[in-house]
Amino acid sequence: MKKIYRSGVVCLLAFLFLSCLSTQNEVEASQPAKIQQFQEDGSFQDGDFDDESFVSSTHTAKGEEKNSSKASKTESLYKGKGLAIAVLPPELRGGEPWMKQSFQDNLTSLLAGYTDMTVLDRKNEDLIIAQQELSETGLYSEENAVEIGQMTNAQYVVVGSIQKLSASYECNFRVNETATNEIRSASISRHSLADMESGVAVRQIVQELFGGLGIQLTEAEQAALQKKNDVESTSITMLAKGAQAQASEDYIQAVLYYNQVGGTFQQEANASTNQMFSASPENLTVRQRQQYNQVQRAKWEKILTDLRSYLNENLWIGVYHDPLVVKETNISMSSISYKIPSVMKIFPKREAVIVAKKVMEEWYKVKNNPDNKVWTSGVHSSSIGQWRYEIDVGLFDADGNQLATCLSLNSDLRYCFEPNNLFDSNPVNYVVKSQKKYFDDAKETEYMGWSRFLPGAVFDDIEIADMSENTIIPTARILKIEGTSGYSDKLPCKLTLYTLAEWEALMAQQ
């Protein structure tokens, strides 16, 4: 009887062992497929990680990866391969208009750069059509987001809003899954205007969205994402600002922004600049040609007027000695004369010259097109290149008493651009110099605003009895600078002033 009992126990144990072994083999056979699917395309269901054997197998796989190379570790990180995500422009609630395109492009760039997802940007044809069909205002509800995702075959859609507060901006972004309208990831944060412009804000937002989506980054990628001074982010912001200025017909400001765009976005900036100034009357009817001439004349009169206003505010830089150098010239029994042999250099700001060169190049092409002869002849641009300055310098004794004032003569500053004058000849031939070169080439005796024939400021016949007894050589300082442009309208213009020490410190930083 005992033998039969023992035989039964042995058979039972054997049966249980074989059953467990069979089950284990089935698990091992099924789990690699699930792991591979997760690692390759990032697709998984909510209950996939509830299976302990799957977790165990995943941990085993991760343990084996520790013995592999760093490249293998990077490849194993989940990056959303096989998924498509559409990025919509955020809703603005008091924010700056350029922020819509800037955030959309920055989000697109970062998602494409740090994940394996297919990212649909603002140039995607399907996304453009979907947006046009669903909303003319650019404001998207969650239902719109789901529809856009379905129309573009995107599994995820990025939507958000930017709220202008008193001293900051509140950014609210989320990623919706189009199949269920479920919010898979979200970010709410506040940022300064500087962080909005530099890309710091959008990088923080993307990092938080990555966390919600389970997107894993290497340490190097995390460090790169946290960079504050990023050329690409700045270029995206400048491109968006340029597009906004162009849409507002602020063409000069648009050129200024577009010229600051670099990297992969420079081509789009150049194309936008060319499109902005393009003028082609081909294949037009008589009536269309008349309308074209009227529109182009008004457009270019505005452009050249805006350019002159911009240059009046931004073109000239003045660098002067502080204190001004005073030289004793002659002395008599009761009076003395002093001379300031060199006071100031006035020279162009390179950034403003670049803007002027670009605009004048486009104007030169339009003006020299025979098809535009009718309307270009009525557009006046010759007065752009005329600038004059009057500079008053005062002489002071040791106690601060003003002894005399020297009123400078008018000085024409157009010749700063010789020999290839930027405004009177083909601007293509004008070579833009470095900022240091403009400074070095400026001569104090010719460019400081005094007469070319009588350089320097002269103070004659100062009564010695009126001077402080402590005065050895008086000091001088600039009292007033007034600038005008043109000969008929005499528009006021500004001069950005630096002392020589300030200028040298500024150049050292560049």
Short mmCIF file of C-alpha atoms in Angstrom, two decimals, residues 77-450:
data_model
loop_
_atom_site.label_atom_id
_atom_site.label_comp_id
_atom_site.label_asym_id
_atom_site.label_seq_id
_atom_site.Cartn_x
_atom_site.Cartn_y
_atom_site.Cartn_z
CA LEU A 77 15.70 53.79 -25.65
CA TYR A 78 12.02 54.33 -26.44
CA LYS A 79 11.73 57.15 -29.01
CA GLY A 80 8.21 56.61 -30.36
CA LYS A 81 9.24 54.92 -33.57
CA GLY A 82 6.31 54.21 -35.87
CA LEU A 83 4.14 56.99 -34.44
CA ALA A 84 3.07 60.23 -36.13
CA ILE A 85 2.45 63.48 -34.24
CA ALA A 86 0.91 66.71 -35.57
CA VAL A 87 1.95 70.04 -34.06
CA LEU A 88 -0.66 72.82 -34.14
CA PRO A 89 0.03 76.53 -33.51
CA PRO A 90 -0.90 77.51 -29.95
CA GLU A 91 -3.83 79.73 -29.10
CA LEU A 92 -2.71 83.24 -28.11
CA ARG A 93 -4.43 85.05 -25.26
CA GLY A 94 -2.65 88.35 -25.25
CA GLY A 95 0.75 87.02 -26.31
CA GLU A 96 2.89 88.42 -29.10
CA PRO A 97 1.72 87.34 -32.59
CA TRP A 98 5.09 85.82 -33.54
CA MET A 99 4.83 83.31 -30.68
CA LYS A 100 2.37 81.13 -32.62
CA GLN A 101 4.83 80.27 -35.40
CA SER A 102 7.85 80.32 -33.10
CA PHE A 103 6.41 77.75 -30.68
CA GLN A 104 5.00 75.58 -33.45
CA ASP A 105 8.38 75.49 -35.25
CA ASN A 106 10.36 75.00 -32.04
CA LEU A 107 8.13 72.13 -30.92
CA THR A 108 8.38 70.56 -34.36
CA SER A 109 12.17 70.89 -34.44
CA LEU A 110 12.68 69.42 -30.97
CA LEU A 111 10.23 66.54 -31.48
CA ALA A 112 11.90 65.65 -34.79
CA GLY A 113 15.39 66.03 -33.35
CA TYR A 114 14.98 63.98 -30.17
CA THR A 115 12.46 61.29 -31.15
CA ASP A 116 11.86 58.79 -33.93
CA MET A 117 8.30 59.99 -34.44
CA THR A 118 7.08 61.36 -37.77
CA VAL A 119 6.39 65.03 -37.04
CA LEU A 120 3.89 66.97 -39.14
CA ASP A 121 4.95 70.64 -39.25
CA ARG A 122 3.15 73.77 -40.49
CA LYS A 123 4.27 73.06 -44.07
CA ASN A 124 2.70 69.61 -44.16
CA GLU A 125 0.01 69.65 -46.85
CA ASP A 126 -2.38 67.33 -45.01
CA LEU A 127 -2.10 69.42 -41.85
CA ILE A 128 -2.67 72.66 -43.78
CA ILE A 129 -5.81 71.28 -45.41
CA ALA A 130 -7.12 69.90 -42.11
CA GLN A 131 -6.61 73.24 -40.36
CA GLN A 132 -8.33 75.15 -43.15
CA GLU A 133 -11.32 72.85 -43.11
CA LEU A 134 -11.79 72.84 -39.34
CA SER A 135 -10.98 76.36 -38.27
CA GLU A 136 -10.53 79.75 -39.86
CA THR A 137 -9.59 81.43 -36.61
CA GLY A 138 -6.72 79.18 -35.57
CA LEU A 139 -8.40 78.27 -32.28
CA TYR A 140 -8.67 74.52 -31.82
CA SER A 141 -10.85 72.62 -29.37
CA GLU A 142 -10.01 69.11 -28.25
CA GLU A 143 -12.56 67.78 -30.74
CA ASN A 144 -10.79 69.71 -33.52
CA ALA A 145 -7.47 68.21 -32.43
CA VAL A 146 -8.87 64.70 -32.68
CA GLU A 147 -10.31 65.39 -36.13
CA ILE A 148 -7.02 66.87 -37.34
CA GLY A 149 -5.18 63.80 -36.09
CA GLN A 150 -7.60 61.51 -37.89
CA MET A 151 -7.42 63.52 -41.11
CA THR A 152 -3.62 63.42 -41.09
CA ASN A 153 -3.28 59.82 -39.80
CA ALA A 154 -1.42 61.11 -36.75
CA GLN A 155 -1.72 59.14 -33.52
CA TYR A 156 -0.96 62.22 -31.41
CA VAL A 157 -1.68 65.96 -31.69
CA VAL A 158 0.13 68.74 -29.79
CA VAL A 159 -2.16 71.63 -28.82
CA GLY A 160 -1.64 74.50 -26.40
CA SER A 161 -2.22 78.09 -25.37
CA ILE A 162 -0.11 81.06 -24.33
CA GLN A 163 -1.65 83.49 -21.82
CA LYS A 164 -0.10 86.94 -21.33
CA LEU A 165 0.07 87.86 -17.64
CA SER A 166 1.29 91.08 -16.08
CA ALA A 167 4.99 90.21 -16.09
CA SER A 168 5.15 86.73 -17.61
CA TYR A 169 3.52 84.25 -19.95
CA GLU A 170 1.63 81.13 -18.90
CA CYS A 171 2.13 78.23 -21.30
CA ASN A 172 -0.34 75.34 -21.28
CA PHE A 173 0.49 72.50 -23.70
CA ARG A 174 -0.72 68.93 -23.99
CA VAL A 175 -0.49 65.87 -26.23
CA ASN A 176 -3.80 64.23 -27.12
CA GLU A 177 -4.16 60.69 -28.43
CA THR A 178 -6.44 60.97 -31.45
CA ALA A 179 -7.99 57.50 -31.13
CA THR A 180 -9.40 58.16 -27.65
CA ASN A 181 -9.01 61.94 -27.18
CA GLU A 182 -7.08 61.05 -24.01
CA ILE A 183 -4.50 63.52 -22.77
CA ARG A 184 -1.28 61.49 -22.76
CA SER A 185 1.01 64.27 -21.58
CA ALA A 186 0.72 67.87 -20.35
CA SER A 187 2.84 70.84 -19.31
CA ILE A 188 1.86 74.04 -17.50
CA SER A 189 4.58 76.62 -16.84
CA ARG A 190 5.31 80.35 -16.64
CA HIS A 191 8.16 82.13 -18.38
CA SER A 192 9.66 85.57 -18.95
CA LEU A 193 9.68 87.21 -22.36
CA ALA A 194 13.42 86.56 -22.64
CA ASP A 195 12.86 82.81 -22.12
CA MET A 196 10.06 82.84 -24.69
CA GLU A 197 12.37 84.48 -27.24
CA SER A 198 15.48 82.38 -26.56
CA GLY A 199 13.73 78.99 -26.67
CA VAL A 200 14.30 78.22 -22.99
CA ALA A 201 10.54 78.07 -22.38
CA VAL A 202 9.72 75.68 -25.21
CA ARG A 203 12.61 73.37 -24.27
CA GLN A 204 11.24 73.01 -20.75
CA ILE A 205 7.80 72.31 -22.17
CA VAL A 206 9.13 69.63 -24.52
CA GLN A 207 11.08 67.98 -21.74
CA GLU A 208 7.89 67.69 -19.65
CA LEU A 209 5.91 66.38 -22.62
CA PHE A 210 8.59 63.75 -23.24
CA GLY A 211 8.16 62.56 -19.65
CA GLY A 212 4.43 62.04 -20.08
CA LEU A 213 4.92 60.16 -23.34
CA GLY A 214 7.65 57.95 -21.90
CA ILE A 215 10.23 59.30 -24.35
CA GLN A 216 13.67 58.48 -22.97
CA LEU A 217 16.76 60.57 -23.73
CA THR A 218 20.43 59.82 -23.28
CA GLU A 219 22.42 61.97 -20.85
CA ALA A 220 23.96 63.83 -23.79
CA GLU A 221 20.53 64.51 -25.27
CA GLN A 222 19.21 65.75 -21.92
CA ALA A 223 22.16 68.14 -21.61
CA ALA A 224 21.66 69.43 -25.16
CA LEU A 225 17.94 69.96 -24.54
CA GLN A 226 18.68 72.12 -21.51
CA LYS A 227 21.02 74.47 -23.38
CA LYS A 228 20.04 78.11 -22.98
CA ASN A 229 21.94 79.70 -25.86
CA ASP A 230 20.74 77.69 -28.83
CA VAL A 231 21.32 79.08 -32.33
CA GLU A 232 18.46 77.12 -33.88
CA SER A 233 15.89 78.28 -31.32
CA THR A 234 16.96 81.90 -31.82
CA SER A 235 16.74 81.51 -35.60
CA ILE A 236 13.23 80.10 -35.30
CA THR A 237 12.18 83.10 -33.19
CA MET A 238 13.72 85.56 -35.66
CA LEU A 239 12.01 83.78 -38.56
CA ALA A 240 8.64 84.02 -36.80
CA LYS A 241 9.19 87.70 -35.98
CA GLY A 242 10.15 88.35 -39.60
CA ALA A 243 7.02 86.61 -40.88
CA GLN A 244 4.86 88.67 -38.52
CA ALA A 245 6.55 91.93 -39.58
CA GLN A 246 6.13 90.99 -43.24
CA ALA A 247 2.44 90.23 -42.72
CA SER A 248 2.09 93.69 -41.14
CA GLU A 249 3.91 95.25 -44.14
CA ASP A 250 6.74 96.36 -41.85
CA TYR A 251 9.25 95.34 -44.50
CA ILE A 252 12.37 96.94 -43.02
CA GLN A 253 11.85 95.26 -39.67
CA ALA A 254 11.20 91.99 -41.51
CA VAL A 255 14.57 92.27 -43.27
CA LEU A 256 16.25 92.98 -39.94
CA TYR A 257 14.77 89.80 -38.43
CA TYR A 258 15.35 87.61 -41.48
CA ASN A 259 19.03 88.61 -41.55
CA GLN A 260 19.43 87.11 -38.07
CA VAL A 261 18.16 83.68 -39.15
CA GLY A 262 20.78 80.97 -39.60
CA GLY A 263 21.13 77.22 -39.87
CA THR A 264 18.47 75.13 -41.54
CA PHE A 265 15.94 77.99 -41.46
CA GLN A 266 18.09 80.46 -43.41
CA GLN A 267 16.82 79.20 -46.76
CA GLU A 268 13.22 79.91 -45.76
CA ALA A 269 14.22 83.38 -44.52
CA ASN A 270 15.93 84.17 -47.83
CA ALA A 271 12.93 82.91 -49.79
CA SER A 272 10.59 85.05 -47.68
CA THR A 273 12.77 88.12 -48.26
CA ASN A 274 12.79 87.58 -52.03
CA GLN A 275 9.05 87.00 -52.10
CA MET A 276 8.49 90.13 -50.04
CA PHE A 277 10.26 92.39 -52.57
CA SER A 278 9.43 90.54 -55.78
CA ALA A 279 7.78 92.55 -58.54
CA SER A 280 6.94 90.83 -61.84
CA PRO A 281 4.32 92.23 -64.26
CA GLU A 282 4.39 89.29 -66.68
CA ASN A 283 1.19 87.91 -68.26
CA LEU A 284 -1.09 90.67 -66.99
CA THR A 285 -4.05 92.24 -68.72
CA VAL A 286 -4.15 96.01 -69.28
CA ARG A 287 -6.35 96.55 -66.25
CA GLN A 288 -4.25 94.20 -64.11
CA ARG A 289 -1.12 96.01 -65.25
CA GLN A 290 -2.54 99.35 -64.17
CA GLN A 291 -3.43 97.96 -60.76
CA TYR A 292 0.00 96.35 -60.51
CA ASN A 293 1.75 99.67 -61.22
CA GLN A 294 -0.29 101.48 -58.57
CA VAL A 295 0.26 98.78 -55.95
CA GLN A 296 4.00 98.53 -56.59
CA ARG A 297 4.53 102.29 -56.52
CA ALA A 298 2.71 102.59 -53.19
CA LYS A 299 4.56 99.57 -51.84
CA TRP A 300 8.03 100.83 -52.74
CA GLU A 301 7.35 104.37 -51.63
CA LYS A 302 6.48 102.92 -48.26
CA ILE A 303 9.55 100.65 -48.24
CA LEU A 304 11.97 103.46 -49.06
CA THR A 305 10.31 105.86 -46.62
CA ASP A 306 10.46 103.22 -43.89
CA LEU A 307 14.12 102.56 -44.75
CA ARG A 308 14.97 106.22 -44.35
CA SER A 309 13.18 106.36 -41.00
CA TYR A 310 15.00 103.23 -39.85
CA LEU A 311 18.38 104.61 -40.90
CA ASN A 312 17.67 107.95 -39.25
CA GLU A 313 17.19 106.07 -35.99
CA ASN A 314 19.87 103.41 -36.30
CA LEU A 315 22.59 104.14 -38.87
CA TRP A 316 25.18 106.33 -37.16
CA ILE A 317 27.49 105.65 -34.23
CA GLY A 318 29.55 108.32 -32.52
CA VAL A 319 32.65 107.56 -30.40
CA TYR A 320 34.27 110.41 -28.52
CA HIS A 321 37.10 110.97 -26.08
CA ASP A 322 36.01 111.42 -22.49
CA PRO A 323 37.26 113.86 -21.35
CA LEU A 324 37.64 115.66 -24.66
CA VAL A 325 41.23 116.48 -25.54
CA VAL A 326 41.93 120.22 -25.19
CA LYS A 327 45.10 121.81 -26.56
CA GLU A 328 46.36 125.31 -25.68
CA THR A 329 46.96 127.26 -28.90
CA ASN A 330 48.03 130.80 -27.94
CA ILE A 331 47.98 133.17 -25.00
CA SER A 332 48.11 136.99 -24.80
CA MET A 333 48.26 139.40 -21.91
CA SER A 334 44.55 139.03 -20.99
CA SER A 335 43.09 136.16 -23.01
CA ILE A 336 43.83 132.65 -24.19
CA SER A 337 42.61 130.38 -27.00
CA TYR A 338 42.08 126.64 -26.89
CA LYS A 339 41.56 124.04 -29.58
CA ILE A 340 40.09 120.53 -29.53
CA PRO A 341 42.04 118.87 -32.34
CA SER A 342 40.09 115.62 -32.35
CA VAL A 343 36.77 115.02 -30.72
CA MET A 344 34.71 112.29 -32.33
CA LYS A 345 34.42 109.59 -34.95
CA ILE A 346 31.08 109.14 -36.67
CA PHE A 347 30.65 105.95 -38.67
CA PRO A 348 27.90 103.53 -39.78
CA LYS A 349 26.45 100.70 -37.73
CA ARG A 350 27.11 97.48 -39.63
CA GLU A 351 23.71 95.93 -38.90
CA ALA A 352 21.92 98.94 -40.37
CA VAL A 353 24.16 98.92 -43.44
CA ILE A 354 23.28 95.26 -44.10
CA VAL A 355 19.58 96.08 -43.98
CA ALA A 356 20.05 99.08 -46.27
CA LYS A 357 22.15 97.07 -48.72
CA LYS A 358 19.53 94.32 -48.97
CA VAL A 359 16.67 96.75 -49.56
CA MET A 360 18.64 98.82 -52.08
CA GLU A 361 19.72 95.68 -53.95
CA GLU A 362 16.08 94.69 -54.38
CA TRP A 363 15.12 98.23 -55.37
CA TYR A 364 17.96 98.34 -57.91
CA LYS A 365 16.69 95.12 -59.54
CA VAL A 366 13.11 96.37 -59.65
CA LYS A 367 14.08 99.84 -60.93
CA ASN A 368 16.27 98.47 -63.70
CA ASN A 369 13.59 96.13 -64.98
CA PRO A 370 12.27 97.79 -68.18
CA ASP A 371 8.77 96.49 -67.44
CA ASN A 372 8.72 98.62 -64.27
CA LYS A 373 9.92 101.86 -65.88
CA VAL A 374 6.51 103.53 -65.80
CA TRP A 375 5.95 103.42 -62.07
CA THR A 376 9.54 103.41 -60.72
CA SER A 377 10.25 106.81 -62.26
CA GLY A 378 7.79 108.35 -59.85
CA VAL A 379 9.38 106.86 -56.73
CA HIS A 380 11.96 109.15 -55.11
CA SER A 381 14.83 107.54 -53.24
CA SER A 382 17.72 109.95 -53.76
CA SER A 383 17.22 111.74 -50.44
CA ILE A 384 17.96 108.56 -48.49
CA GLY A 385 21.69 109.16 -48.50
CA GLN A 386 21.83 112.68 -47.02
CA TRP A 387 22.78 113.17 -43.36
CA ARG A 388 24.08 116.22 -41.50
CA TYR A 389 25.03 116.78 -37.87
CA GLU A 390 25.50 119.81 -35.69
CA ILE A 391 27.52 119.27 -32.52
CA ASP A 392 27.87 121.82 -29.71
CA VAL A 393 30.92 121.56 -27.45
CA GLY A 394 31.35 123.50 -24.21
CA LEU A 395 34.58 124.57 -22.46
CA PHE A 396 34.65 124.45 -18.63
CA ASP A 397 37.13 125.62 -16.02
CA ALA A 398 38.23 123.65 -12.95
CA ASP A 399 35.22 124.80 -10.90
CA GLY A 400 32.73 123.70 -13.56
CA ASN A 401 31.98 127.17 -14.92
CA GLN A 402 31.21 127.21 -18.64
CA LEU A 403 33.67 129.52 -20.35
CA ALA A 404 32.59 129.20 -23.99
CA THR A 405 30.56 127.24 -26.53
CA CYS A 406 31.67 126.19 -29.98
CA LEU A 407 28.90 125.59 -32.53
CA SER A 408 29.97 123.07 -35.12
CA LEU A 409 29.38 123.47 -38.82
CA ASN A 410 27.08 121.24 -40.85
CA SER A 411 28.87 118.24 -42.29
CA ASP A 412 27.61 115.95 -45.07
CA LEU A 413 28.19 112.35 -44.01
CA ARG A 414 27.28 110.61 -47.28
CA TYR A 415 30.93 110.14 -48.16
CA CYS A 416 31.22 107.60 -45.34
CA PHE A 417 30.06 105.09 -47.95
CA GLU A 418 32.57 105.96 -50.65
CA PRO A 419 34.03 104.77 -52.99
CA ASN A 420 31.06 102.48 -53.85
CA ASN A 421 28.22 104.62 -52.63
CA LEU A 422 25.44 102.42 -51.33
CA PHE A 423 22.65 104.73 -52.45
CA ASP A 424 23.76 106.25 -55.75
CA SER A 425 25.33 103.27 -57.56
CA ASN A 426 24.68 99.57 -57.85
CA PRO A 427 24.48 98.41 -54.20
CA VAL A 428 25.59 94.92 -55.23
CA ASN A 429 29.10 96.35 -55.63
CA TYR A 430 29.13 97.77 -52.12
CA VAL A 431 31.14 95.58 -49.75
CA VAL A 432 29.94 95.62 -46.15
CA LYS A 433 32.84 96.05 -43.74
CA SER A 434 33.29 94.66 -40.26
CA GLN A 435 32.21 96.96 -37.45
CA LYS A 436 35.83 97.38 -36.36
CA LYS A 437 36.82 98.32 -39.91
CA TYR A 438 34.17 101.05 -40.04
CA PHE A 439 35.58 102.47 -36.82
CA ASP A 440 39.20 102.22 -37.90
CA ASP A 441 38.54 103.84 -41.28
CA ALA A 442 36.68 106.82 -39.81
CA LYS A 443 38.93 109.87 -39.43
CA GLU A 444 38.29 112.16 -36.52
CA THR A 445 39.15 115.30 -38.46
CA GLU A 446 36.80 114.48 -41.35
CA TYR A 447 33.96 112.50 -39.85
CA MET A 448 33.41 114.20 -36.51
CA GLY A 449 31.00 116.81 -37.83
CA TRP A 450 33.36 119.81 -38.06
#
